[in-house]
JSON list of C-alpha atoms and ligand atoms in Angstrom, two decimals:
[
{"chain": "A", "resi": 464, "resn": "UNK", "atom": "CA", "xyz": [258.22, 114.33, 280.93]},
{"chain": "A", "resi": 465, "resn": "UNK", "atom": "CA", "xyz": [255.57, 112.04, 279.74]},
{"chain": "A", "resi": 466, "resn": "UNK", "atom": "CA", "xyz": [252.83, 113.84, 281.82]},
{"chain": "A", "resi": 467, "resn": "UNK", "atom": "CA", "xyz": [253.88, 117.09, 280.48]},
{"chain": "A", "resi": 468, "resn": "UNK", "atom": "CA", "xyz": [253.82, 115.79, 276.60]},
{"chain": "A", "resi": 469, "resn": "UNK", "atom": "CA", "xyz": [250.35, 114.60, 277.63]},
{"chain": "A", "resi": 470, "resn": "UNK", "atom": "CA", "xyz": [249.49, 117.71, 279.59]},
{"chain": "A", "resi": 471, "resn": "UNK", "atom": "CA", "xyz": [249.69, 119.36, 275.67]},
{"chain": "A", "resi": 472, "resn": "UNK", "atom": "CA", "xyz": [247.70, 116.75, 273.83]},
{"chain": "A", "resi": 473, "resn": "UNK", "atom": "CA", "xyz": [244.57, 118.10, 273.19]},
{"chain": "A", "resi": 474, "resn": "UNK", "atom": "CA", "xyz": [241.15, 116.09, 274.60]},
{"chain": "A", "resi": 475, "resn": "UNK", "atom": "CA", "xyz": [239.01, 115.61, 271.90]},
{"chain": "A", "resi": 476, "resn": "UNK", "atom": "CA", "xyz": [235.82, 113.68, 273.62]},
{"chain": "A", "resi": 477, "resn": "UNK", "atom": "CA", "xyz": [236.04, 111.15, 271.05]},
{"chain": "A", "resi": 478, "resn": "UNK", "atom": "CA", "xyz": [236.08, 107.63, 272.43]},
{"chain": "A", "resi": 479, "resn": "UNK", "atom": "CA", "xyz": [233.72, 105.29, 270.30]},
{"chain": "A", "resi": 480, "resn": "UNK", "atom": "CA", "xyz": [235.19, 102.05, 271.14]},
{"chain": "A", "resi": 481, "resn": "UNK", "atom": "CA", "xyz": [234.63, 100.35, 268.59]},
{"chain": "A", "resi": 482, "resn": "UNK", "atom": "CA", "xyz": [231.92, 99.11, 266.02]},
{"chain": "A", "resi": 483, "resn": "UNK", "atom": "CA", "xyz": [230.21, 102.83, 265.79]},
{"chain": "A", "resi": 484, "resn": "UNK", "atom": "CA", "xyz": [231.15, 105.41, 263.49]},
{"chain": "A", "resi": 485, "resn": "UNK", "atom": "CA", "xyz": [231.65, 109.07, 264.08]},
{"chain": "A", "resi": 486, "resn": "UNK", "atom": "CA", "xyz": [228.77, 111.34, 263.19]},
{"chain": "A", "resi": 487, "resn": "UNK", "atom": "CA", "xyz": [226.31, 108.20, 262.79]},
{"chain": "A", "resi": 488, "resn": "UNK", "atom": "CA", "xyz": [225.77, 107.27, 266.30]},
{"chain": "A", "resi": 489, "resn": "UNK", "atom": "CA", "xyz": [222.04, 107.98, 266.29]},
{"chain": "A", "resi": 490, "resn": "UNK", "atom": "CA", "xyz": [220.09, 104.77, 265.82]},
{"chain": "A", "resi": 491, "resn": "UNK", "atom": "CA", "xyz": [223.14, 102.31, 265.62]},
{"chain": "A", "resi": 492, "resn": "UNK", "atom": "CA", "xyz": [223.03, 99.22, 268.11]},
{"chain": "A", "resi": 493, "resn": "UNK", "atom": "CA", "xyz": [225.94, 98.52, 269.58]},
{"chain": "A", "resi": 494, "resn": "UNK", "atom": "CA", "xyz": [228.25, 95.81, 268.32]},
{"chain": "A", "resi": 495, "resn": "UNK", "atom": "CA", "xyz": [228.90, 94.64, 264.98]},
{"chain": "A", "resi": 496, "resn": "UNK", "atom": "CA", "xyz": [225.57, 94.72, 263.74]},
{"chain": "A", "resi": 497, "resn": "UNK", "atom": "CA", "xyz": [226.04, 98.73, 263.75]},
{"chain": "A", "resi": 498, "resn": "UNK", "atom": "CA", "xyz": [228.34, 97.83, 260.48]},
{"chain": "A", "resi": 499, "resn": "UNK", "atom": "CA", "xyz": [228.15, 98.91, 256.99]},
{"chain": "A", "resi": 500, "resn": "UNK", "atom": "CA", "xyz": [229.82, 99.47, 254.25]},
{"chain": "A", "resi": 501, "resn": "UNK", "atom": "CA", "xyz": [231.64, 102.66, 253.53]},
{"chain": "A", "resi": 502, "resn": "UNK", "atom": "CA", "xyz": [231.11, 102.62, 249.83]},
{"chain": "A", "resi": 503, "resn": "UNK", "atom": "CA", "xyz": [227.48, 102.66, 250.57]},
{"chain": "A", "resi": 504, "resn": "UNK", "atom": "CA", "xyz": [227.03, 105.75, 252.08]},
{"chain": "A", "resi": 505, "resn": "UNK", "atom": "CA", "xyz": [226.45, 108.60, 249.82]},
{"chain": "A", "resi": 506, "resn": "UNK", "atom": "CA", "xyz": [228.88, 111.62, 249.46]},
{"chain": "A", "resi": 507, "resn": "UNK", "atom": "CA", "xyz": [227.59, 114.35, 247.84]},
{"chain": "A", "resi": 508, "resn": "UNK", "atom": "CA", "xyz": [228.74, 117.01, 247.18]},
{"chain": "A", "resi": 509, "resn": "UNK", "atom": "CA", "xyz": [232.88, 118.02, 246.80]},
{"chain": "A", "resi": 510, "resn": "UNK", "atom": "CA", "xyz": [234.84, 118.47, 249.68]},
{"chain": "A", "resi": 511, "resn": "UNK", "atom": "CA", "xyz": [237.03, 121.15, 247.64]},
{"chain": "A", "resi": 512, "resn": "UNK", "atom": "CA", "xyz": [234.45, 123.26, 245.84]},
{"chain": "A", "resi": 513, "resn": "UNK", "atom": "CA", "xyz": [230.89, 122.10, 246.51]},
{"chain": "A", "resi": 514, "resn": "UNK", "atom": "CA", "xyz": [229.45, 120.96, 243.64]},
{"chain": "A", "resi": 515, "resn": "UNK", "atom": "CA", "xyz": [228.22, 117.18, 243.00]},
{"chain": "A", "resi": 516, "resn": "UNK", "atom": "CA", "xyz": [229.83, 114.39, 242.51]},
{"chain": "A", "resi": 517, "resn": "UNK", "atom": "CA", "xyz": [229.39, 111.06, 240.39]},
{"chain": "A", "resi": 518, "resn": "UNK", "atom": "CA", "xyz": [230.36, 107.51, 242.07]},
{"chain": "A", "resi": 519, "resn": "UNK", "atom": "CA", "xyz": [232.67, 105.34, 239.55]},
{"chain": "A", "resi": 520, "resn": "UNK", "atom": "CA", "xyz": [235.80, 103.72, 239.08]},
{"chain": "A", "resi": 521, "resn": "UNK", "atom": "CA", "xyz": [238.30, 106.55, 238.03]},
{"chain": "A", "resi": 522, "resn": "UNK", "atom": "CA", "xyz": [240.67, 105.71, 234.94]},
{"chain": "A", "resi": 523, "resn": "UNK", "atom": "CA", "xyz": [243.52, 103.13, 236.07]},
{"chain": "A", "resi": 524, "resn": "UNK", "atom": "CA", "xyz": [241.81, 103.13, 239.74]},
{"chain": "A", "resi": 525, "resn": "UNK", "atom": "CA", "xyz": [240.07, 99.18, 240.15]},
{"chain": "A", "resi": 526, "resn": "UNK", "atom": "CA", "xyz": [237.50, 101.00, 243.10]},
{"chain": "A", "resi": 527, "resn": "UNK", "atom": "CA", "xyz": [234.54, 103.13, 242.32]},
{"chain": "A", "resi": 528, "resn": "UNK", "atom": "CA", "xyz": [235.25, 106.64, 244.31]},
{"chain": "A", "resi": 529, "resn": "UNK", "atom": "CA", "xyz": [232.97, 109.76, 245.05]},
{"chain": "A", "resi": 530, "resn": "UNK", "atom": "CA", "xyz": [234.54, 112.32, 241.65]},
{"chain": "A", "resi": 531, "resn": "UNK", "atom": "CA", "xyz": [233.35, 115.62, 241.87]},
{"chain": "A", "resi": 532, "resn": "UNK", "atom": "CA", "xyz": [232.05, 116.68, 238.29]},
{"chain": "A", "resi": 533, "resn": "UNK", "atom": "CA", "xyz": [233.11, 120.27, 238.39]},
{"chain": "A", "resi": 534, "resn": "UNK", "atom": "CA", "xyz": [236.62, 120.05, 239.18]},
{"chain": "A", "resi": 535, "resn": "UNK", "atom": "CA", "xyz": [236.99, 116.19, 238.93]},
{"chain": "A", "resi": 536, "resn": "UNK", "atom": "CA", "xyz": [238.84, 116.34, 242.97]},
{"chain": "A", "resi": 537, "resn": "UNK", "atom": "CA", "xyz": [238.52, 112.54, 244.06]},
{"chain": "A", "resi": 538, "resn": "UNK", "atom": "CA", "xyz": [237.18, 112.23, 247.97]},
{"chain": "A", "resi": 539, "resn": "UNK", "atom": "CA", "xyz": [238.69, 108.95, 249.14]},
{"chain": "A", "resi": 540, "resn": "UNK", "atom": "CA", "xyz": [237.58, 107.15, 252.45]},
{"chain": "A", "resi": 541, "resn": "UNK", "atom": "CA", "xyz": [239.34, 104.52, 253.91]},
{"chain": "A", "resi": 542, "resn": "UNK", "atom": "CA", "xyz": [239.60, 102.52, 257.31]},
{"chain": "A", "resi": 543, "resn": "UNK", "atom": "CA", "xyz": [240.10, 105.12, 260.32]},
{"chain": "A", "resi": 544, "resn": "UNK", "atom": "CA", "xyz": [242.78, 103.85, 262.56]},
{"chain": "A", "resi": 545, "resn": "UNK", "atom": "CA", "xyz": [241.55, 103.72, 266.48]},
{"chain": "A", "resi": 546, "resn": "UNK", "atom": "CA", "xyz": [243.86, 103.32, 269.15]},
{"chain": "A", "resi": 547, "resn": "UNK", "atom": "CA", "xyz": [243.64, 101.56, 272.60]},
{"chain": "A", "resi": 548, "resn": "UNK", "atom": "CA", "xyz": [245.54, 100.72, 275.76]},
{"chain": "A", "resi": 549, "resn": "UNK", "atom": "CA", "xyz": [246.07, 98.47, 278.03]},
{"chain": "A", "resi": 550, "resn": "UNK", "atom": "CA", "xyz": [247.83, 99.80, 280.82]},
{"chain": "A", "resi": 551, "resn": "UNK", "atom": "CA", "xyz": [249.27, 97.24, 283.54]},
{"chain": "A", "resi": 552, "resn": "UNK", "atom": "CA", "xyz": [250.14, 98.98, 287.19]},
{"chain": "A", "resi": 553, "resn": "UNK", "atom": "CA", "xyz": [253.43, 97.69, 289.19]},
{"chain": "A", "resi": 554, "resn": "UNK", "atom": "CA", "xyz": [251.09, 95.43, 290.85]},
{"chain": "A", "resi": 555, "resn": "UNK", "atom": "CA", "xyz": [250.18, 93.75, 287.74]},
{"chain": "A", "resi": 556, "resn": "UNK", "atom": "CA", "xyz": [246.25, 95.11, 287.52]},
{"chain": "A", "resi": 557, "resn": "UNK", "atom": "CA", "xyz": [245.27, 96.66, 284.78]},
{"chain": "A", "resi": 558, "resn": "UNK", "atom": "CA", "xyz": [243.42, 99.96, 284.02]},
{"chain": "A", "resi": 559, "resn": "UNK", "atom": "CA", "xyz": [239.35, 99.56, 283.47]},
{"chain": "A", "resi": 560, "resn": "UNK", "atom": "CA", "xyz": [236.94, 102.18, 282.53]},
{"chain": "A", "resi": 561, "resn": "UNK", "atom": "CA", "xyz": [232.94, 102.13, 282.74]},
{"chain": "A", "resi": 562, "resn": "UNK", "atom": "CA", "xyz": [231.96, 104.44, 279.82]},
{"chain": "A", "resi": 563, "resn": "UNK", "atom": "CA", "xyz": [230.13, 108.03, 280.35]},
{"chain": "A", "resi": 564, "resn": "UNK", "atom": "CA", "xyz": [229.55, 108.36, 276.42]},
{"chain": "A", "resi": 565, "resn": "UNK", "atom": "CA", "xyz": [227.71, 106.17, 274.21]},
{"chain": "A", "resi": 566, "resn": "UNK", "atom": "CA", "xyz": [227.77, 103.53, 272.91]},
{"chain": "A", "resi": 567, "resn": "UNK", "atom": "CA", "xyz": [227.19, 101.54, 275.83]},
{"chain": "A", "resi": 568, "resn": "UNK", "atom": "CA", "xyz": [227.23, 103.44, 278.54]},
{"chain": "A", "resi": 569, "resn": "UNK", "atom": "CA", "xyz": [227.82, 102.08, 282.01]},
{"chain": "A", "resi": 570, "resn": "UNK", "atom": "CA", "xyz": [229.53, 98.96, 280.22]},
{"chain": "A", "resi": 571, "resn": "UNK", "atom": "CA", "xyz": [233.48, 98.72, 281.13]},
{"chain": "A", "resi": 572, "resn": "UNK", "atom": "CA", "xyz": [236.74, 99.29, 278.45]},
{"chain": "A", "resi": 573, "resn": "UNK", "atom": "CA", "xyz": [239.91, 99.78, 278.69]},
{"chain": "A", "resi": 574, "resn": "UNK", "atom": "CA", "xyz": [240.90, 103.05, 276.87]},
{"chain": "A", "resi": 575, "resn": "UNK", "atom": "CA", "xyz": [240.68, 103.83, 273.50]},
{"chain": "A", "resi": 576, "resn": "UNK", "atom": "CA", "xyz": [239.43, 105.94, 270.71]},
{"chain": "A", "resi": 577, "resn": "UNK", "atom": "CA", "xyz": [240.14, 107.63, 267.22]},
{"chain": "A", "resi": 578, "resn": "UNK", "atom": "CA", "xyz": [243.91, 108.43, 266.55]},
{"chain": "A", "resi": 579, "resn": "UNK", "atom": "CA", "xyz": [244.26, 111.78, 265.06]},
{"chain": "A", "resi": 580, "resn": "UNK", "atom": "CA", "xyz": [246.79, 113.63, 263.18]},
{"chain": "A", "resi": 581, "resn": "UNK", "atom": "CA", "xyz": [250.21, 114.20, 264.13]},
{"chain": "A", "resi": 582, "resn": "UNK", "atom": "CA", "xyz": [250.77, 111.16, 266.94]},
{"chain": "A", "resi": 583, "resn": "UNK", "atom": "CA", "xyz": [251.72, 108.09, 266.79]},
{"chain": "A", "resi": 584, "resn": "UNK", "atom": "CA", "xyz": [249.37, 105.20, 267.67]},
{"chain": "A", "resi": 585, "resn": "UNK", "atom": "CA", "xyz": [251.25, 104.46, 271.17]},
{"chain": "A", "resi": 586, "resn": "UNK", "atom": "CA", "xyz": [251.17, 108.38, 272.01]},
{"chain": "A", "resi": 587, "resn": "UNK", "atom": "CA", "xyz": [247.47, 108.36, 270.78]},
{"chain": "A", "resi": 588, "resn": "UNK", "atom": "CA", "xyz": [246.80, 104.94, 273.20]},
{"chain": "A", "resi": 589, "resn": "UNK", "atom": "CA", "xyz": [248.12, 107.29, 276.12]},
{"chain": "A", "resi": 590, "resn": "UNK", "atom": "CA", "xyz": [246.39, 110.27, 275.50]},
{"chain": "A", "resi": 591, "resn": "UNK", "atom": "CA", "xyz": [243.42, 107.78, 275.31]},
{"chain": "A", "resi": 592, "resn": "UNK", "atom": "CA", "xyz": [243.83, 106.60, 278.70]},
{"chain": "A", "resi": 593, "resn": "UNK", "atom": "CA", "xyz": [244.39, 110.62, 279.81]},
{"chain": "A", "resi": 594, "resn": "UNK", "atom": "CA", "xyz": [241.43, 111.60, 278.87]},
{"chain": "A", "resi": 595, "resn": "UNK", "atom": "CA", "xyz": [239.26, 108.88, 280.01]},
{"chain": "A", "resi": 596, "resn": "UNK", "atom": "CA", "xyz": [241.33, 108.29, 283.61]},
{"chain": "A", "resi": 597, "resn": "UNK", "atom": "CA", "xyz": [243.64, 110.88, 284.08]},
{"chain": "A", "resi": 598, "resn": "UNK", "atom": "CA", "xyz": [245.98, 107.90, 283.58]},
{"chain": "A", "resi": 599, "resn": "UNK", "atom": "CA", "xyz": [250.03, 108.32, 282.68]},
{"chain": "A", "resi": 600, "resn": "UNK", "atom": "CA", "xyz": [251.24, 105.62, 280.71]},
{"chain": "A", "resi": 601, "resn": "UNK", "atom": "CA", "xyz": [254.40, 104.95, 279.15]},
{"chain": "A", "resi": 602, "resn": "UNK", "atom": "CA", "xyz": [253.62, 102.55, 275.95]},
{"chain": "A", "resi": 603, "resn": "UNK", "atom": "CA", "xyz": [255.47, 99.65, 275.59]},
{"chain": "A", "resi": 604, "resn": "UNK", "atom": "CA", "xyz": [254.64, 98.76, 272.23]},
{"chain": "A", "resi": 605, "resn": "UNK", "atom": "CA", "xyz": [251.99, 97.41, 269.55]},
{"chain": "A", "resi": 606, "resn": "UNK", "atom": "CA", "xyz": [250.31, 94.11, 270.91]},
{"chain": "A", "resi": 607, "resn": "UNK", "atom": "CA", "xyz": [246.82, 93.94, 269.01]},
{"chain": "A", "resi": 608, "resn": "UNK", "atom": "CA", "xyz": [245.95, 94.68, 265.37]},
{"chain": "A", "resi": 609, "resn": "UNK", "atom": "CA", "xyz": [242.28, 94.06, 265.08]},
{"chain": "A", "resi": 610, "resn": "UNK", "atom": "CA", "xyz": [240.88, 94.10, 261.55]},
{"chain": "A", "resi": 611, "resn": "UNK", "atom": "CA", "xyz": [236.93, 95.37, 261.85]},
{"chain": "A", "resi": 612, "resn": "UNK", "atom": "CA", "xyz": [237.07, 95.03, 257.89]},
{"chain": "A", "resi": 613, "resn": "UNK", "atom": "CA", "xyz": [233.25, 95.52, 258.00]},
{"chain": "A", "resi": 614, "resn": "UNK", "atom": "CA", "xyz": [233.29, 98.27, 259.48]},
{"chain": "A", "resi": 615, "resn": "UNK", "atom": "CA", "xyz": [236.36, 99.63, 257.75]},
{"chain": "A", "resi": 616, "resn": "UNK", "atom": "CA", "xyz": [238.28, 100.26, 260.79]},
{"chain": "A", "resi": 617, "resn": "UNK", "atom": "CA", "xyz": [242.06, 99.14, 262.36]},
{"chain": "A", "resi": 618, "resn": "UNK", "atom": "CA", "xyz": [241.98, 99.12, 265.67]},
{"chain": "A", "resi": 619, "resn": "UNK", "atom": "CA", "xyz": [245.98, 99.20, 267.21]},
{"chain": "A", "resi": 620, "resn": "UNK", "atom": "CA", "xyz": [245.75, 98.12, 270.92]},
{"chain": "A", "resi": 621, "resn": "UNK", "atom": "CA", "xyz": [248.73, 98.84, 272.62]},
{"chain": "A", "resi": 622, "resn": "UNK", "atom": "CA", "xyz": [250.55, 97.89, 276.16]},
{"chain": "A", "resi": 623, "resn": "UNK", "atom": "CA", "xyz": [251.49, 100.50, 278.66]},
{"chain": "A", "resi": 624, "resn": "UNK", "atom": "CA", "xyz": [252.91, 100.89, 282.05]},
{"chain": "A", "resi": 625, "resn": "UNK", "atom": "CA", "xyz": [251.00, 103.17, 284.25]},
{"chain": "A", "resi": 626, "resn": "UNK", "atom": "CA", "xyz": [252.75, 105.53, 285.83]},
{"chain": "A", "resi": 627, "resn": "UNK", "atom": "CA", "xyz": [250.67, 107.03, 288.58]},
{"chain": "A", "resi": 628, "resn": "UNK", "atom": "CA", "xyz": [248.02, 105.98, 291.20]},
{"chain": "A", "resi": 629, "resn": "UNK", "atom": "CA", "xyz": [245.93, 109.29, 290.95]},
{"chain": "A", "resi": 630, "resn": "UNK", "atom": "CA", "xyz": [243.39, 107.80, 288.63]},
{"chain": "A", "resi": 631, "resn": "UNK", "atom": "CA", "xyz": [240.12, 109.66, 288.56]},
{"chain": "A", "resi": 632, "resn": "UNK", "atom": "CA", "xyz": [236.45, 109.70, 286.51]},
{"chain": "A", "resi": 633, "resn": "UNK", "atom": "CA", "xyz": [236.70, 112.01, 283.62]},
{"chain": "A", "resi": 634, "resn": "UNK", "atom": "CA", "xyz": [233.71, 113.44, 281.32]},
{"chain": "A", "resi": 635, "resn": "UNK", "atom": "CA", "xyz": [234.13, 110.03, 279.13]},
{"chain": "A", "resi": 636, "resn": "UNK", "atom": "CA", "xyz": [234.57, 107.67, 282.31]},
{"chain": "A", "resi": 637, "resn": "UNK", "atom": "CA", "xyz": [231.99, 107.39, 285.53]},
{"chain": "A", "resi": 638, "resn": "UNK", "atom": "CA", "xyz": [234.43, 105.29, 286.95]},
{"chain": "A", "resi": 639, "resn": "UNK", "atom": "CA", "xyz": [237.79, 103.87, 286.38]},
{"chain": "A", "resi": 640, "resn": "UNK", "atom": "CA", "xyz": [239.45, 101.32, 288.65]},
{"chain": "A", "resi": 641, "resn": "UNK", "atom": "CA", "xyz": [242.49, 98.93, 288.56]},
{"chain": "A", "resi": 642, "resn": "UNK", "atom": "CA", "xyz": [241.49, 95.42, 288.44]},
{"chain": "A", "resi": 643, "resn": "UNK", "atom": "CA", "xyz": [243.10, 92.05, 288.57]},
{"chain": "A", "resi": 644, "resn": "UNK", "atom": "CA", "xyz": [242.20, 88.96, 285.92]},
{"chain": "A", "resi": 645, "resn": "UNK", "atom": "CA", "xyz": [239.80, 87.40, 288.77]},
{"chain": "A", "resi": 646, "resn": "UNK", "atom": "CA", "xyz": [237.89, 90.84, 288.96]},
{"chain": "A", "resi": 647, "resn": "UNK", "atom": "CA", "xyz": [236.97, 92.05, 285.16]},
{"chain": "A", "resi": 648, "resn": "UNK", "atom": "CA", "xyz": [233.44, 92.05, 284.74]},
{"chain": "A", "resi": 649, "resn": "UNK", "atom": "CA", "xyz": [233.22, 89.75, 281.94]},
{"chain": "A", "resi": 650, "resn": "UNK", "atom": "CA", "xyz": [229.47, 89.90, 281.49]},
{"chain": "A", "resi": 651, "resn": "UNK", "atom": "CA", "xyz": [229.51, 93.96, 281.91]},
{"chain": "A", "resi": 652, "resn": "UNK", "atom": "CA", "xyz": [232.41, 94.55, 279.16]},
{"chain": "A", "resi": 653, "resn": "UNK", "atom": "CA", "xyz": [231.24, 97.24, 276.49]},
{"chain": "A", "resi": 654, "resn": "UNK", "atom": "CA", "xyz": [232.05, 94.57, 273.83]},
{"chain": "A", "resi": 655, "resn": "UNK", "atom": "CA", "xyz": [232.95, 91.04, 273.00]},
{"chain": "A", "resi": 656, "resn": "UNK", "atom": "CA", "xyz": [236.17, 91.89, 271.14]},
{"chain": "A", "resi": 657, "resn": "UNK", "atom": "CA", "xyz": [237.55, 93.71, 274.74]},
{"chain": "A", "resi": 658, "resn": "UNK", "atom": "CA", "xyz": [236.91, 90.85, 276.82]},
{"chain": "A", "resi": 659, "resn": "UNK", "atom": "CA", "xyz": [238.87, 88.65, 273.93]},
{"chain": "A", "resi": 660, "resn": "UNK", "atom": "CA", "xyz": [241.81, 91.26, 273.94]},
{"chain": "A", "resi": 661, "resn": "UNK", "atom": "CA", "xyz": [241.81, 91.22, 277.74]},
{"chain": "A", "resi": 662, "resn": "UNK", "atom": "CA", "xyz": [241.95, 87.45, 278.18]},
{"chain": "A", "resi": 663, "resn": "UNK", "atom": "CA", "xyz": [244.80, 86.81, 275.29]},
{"chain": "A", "resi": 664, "resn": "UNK", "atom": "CA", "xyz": [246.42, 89.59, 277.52]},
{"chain": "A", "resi": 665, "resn": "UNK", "atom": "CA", "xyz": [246.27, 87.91, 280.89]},
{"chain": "A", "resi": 666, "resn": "UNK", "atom": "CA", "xyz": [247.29, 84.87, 279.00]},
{"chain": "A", "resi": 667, "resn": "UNK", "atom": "CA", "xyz": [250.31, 86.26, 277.17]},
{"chain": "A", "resi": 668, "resn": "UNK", "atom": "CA", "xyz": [251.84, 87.63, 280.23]},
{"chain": "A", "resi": 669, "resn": "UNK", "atom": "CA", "xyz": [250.96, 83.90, 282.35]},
{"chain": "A", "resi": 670, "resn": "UNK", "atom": "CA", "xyz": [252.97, 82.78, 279.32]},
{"chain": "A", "resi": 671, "resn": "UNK", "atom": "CA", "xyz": [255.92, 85.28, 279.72]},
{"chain": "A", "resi": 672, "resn": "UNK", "atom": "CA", "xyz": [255.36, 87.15, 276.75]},
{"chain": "A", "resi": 673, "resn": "UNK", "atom": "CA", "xyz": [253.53, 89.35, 274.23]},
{"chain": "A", "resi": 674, "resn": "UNK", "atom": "CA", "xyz": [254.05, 88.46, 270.91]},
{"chain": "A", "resi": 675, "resn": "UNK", "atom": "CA", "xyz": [252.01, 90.86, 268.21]},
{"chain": "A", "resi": 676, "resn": "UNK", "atom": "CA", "xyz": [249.02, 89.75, 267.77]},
{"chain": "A", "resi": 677, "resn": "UNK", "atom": "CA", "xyz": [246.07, 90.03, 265.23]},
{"chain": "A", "resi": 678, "resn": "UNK", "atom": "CA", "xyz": [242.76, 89.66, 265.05]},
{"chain": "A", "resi": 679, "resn": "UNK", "atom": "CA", "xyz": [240.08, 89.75, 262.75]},
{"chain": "A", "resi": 680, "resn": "UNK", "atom": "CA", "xyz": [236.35, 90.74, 263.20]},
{"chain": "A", "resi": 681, "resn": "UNK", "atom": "CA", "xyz": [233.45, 90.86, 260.92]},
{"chain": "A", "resi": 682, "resn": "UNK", "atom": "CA", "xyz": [229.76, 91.19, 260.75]},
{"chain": "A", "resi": 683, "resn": "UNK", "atom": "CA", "xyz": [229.33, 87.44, 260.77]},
{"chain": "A", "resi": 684, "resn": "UNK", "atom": "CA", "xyz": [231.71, 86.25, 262.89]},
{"chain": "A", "resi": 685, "resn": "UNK", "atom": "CA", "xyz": [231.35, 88.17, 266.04]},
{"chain": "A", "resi": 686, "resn": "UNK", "atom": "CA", "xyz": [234.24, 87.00, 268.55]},
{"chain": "A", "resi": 687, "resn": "UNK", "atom": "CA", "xyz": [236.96, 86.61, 265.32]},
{"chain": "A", "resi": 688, "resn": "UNK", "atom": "CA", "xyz": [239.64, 84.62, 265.99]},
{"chain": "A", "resi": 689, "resn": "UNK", "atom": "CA", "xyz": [243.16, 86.02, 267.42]},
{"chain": "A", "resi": 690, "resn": "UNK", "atom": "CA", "xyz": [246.35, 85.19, 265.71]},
{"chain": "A", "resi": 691, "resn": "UNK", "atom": "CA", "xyz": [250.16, 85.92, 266.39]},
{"chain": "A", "resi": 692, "resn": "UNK", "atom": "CA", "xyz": [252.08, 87.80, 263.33]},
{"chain": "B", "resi": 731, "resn": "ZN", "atom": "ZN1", "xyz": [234.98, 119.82, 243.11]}
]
């Protein structure tokens, strides 16, 4: 059943984990110095009838927002929600991918990318690790809410249980592998805040459990800190 719901879910390519924003990859570093503020970047022209638009704080709104002066429609923008999983096999590895697709190519992940419309974040963390290992996974639930308030982005990280052994490379992945605690490539991870999920991961289950967890990253603080709810 779940491969077949996954079968459906469309692939979409998109797998900027994390810190880099669709449609501004070109001349972004990876890692949190690649953040800016949303509010900085100039819309302008109206999303519902092209003409210009002014940047102030609406009547009884406390933000400025991009108001289009023809037909006064208000373009909002706000965090994008991005989606990840980590998916543990019966023999208690978990699923690792070295990245095809910028940014940092030939660094390693585990799977994740932009949610889109019409899943759920634990059916968008699967269809994540679908497209970039052929992976099924059953989610087991939320276990990491990331805060990249810098660069205006939630990131849900979820666990899942993999569900079959025919992993392969995929247009996003050169190679994806199952790998225990002792073998992550620590100094070849795509970025910090991966090898910090992975190792309150490995931790959590040493512990016997996996409480929800947060964490918060900004442009000053690189690692953040983690957190349980
Ligand atoms: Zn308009």
């Amino acid at each position: 059943v779940i491969e077949s719901e996954l079968a459906q879910l469309r692939t979409t390519g998109v797998g900027d984990w994390p810190f880099v924003r669709s449609g501004r990859l070109s001349g972004h570093r990876p890692g949190l110095s690649a953040y800016s503020s949303e509010s900085s970047e100039a819309i302008r022209f109206c999303n519902h009838c092209g003409n210009q638009v002014d940047f102030y704080v609406p009547a009884g709104d406390h933000l400025p927002r991009h108001v289009c002066v023809a037909c006064g429609n208000v373009q909002y923008r706000n965090p994008k929600a991005i989606v990840g999983m980590i998916s543990e096999a019966p023999d208690g590895r978990i699923l690792m991918c070295k990245r095809a697709i910028p940014p940092r190519v030939g660094f390693w992940t585990f799977p994740a990318g932009y949610l889109e419309n019409g899943e759920t974040s634990g059916q968008g963390a699967a269809r994540e690790a679908m497209e970039e290992a052929h992976a099924v996974v059953e989610p087991l639930g939320l276990y990491l809410v990331i805060n990249a308030i810098d660069a205006n982005q939630v990131y849900l990280i979820h666990r899942g249980r993999l569900r079959t052994s025919a992993l392969r490379p995929t247009p996003e992945s050169v190679e994806v592998e199952l790998m225990r605690e002792d073998r992550i490539p620590w100094g070849a991870l795509a970025f910090p805040a991966i090898g910090r999920c992975i190792r309150q991961y490995f931790g959590d289950r040493q512990a016997g459990g996996f409480p929800v967890r947060t964490m918060v990253l900004t442009n000053v603080q690189h690692a953040g800190s983690i957190h349980a709810f």
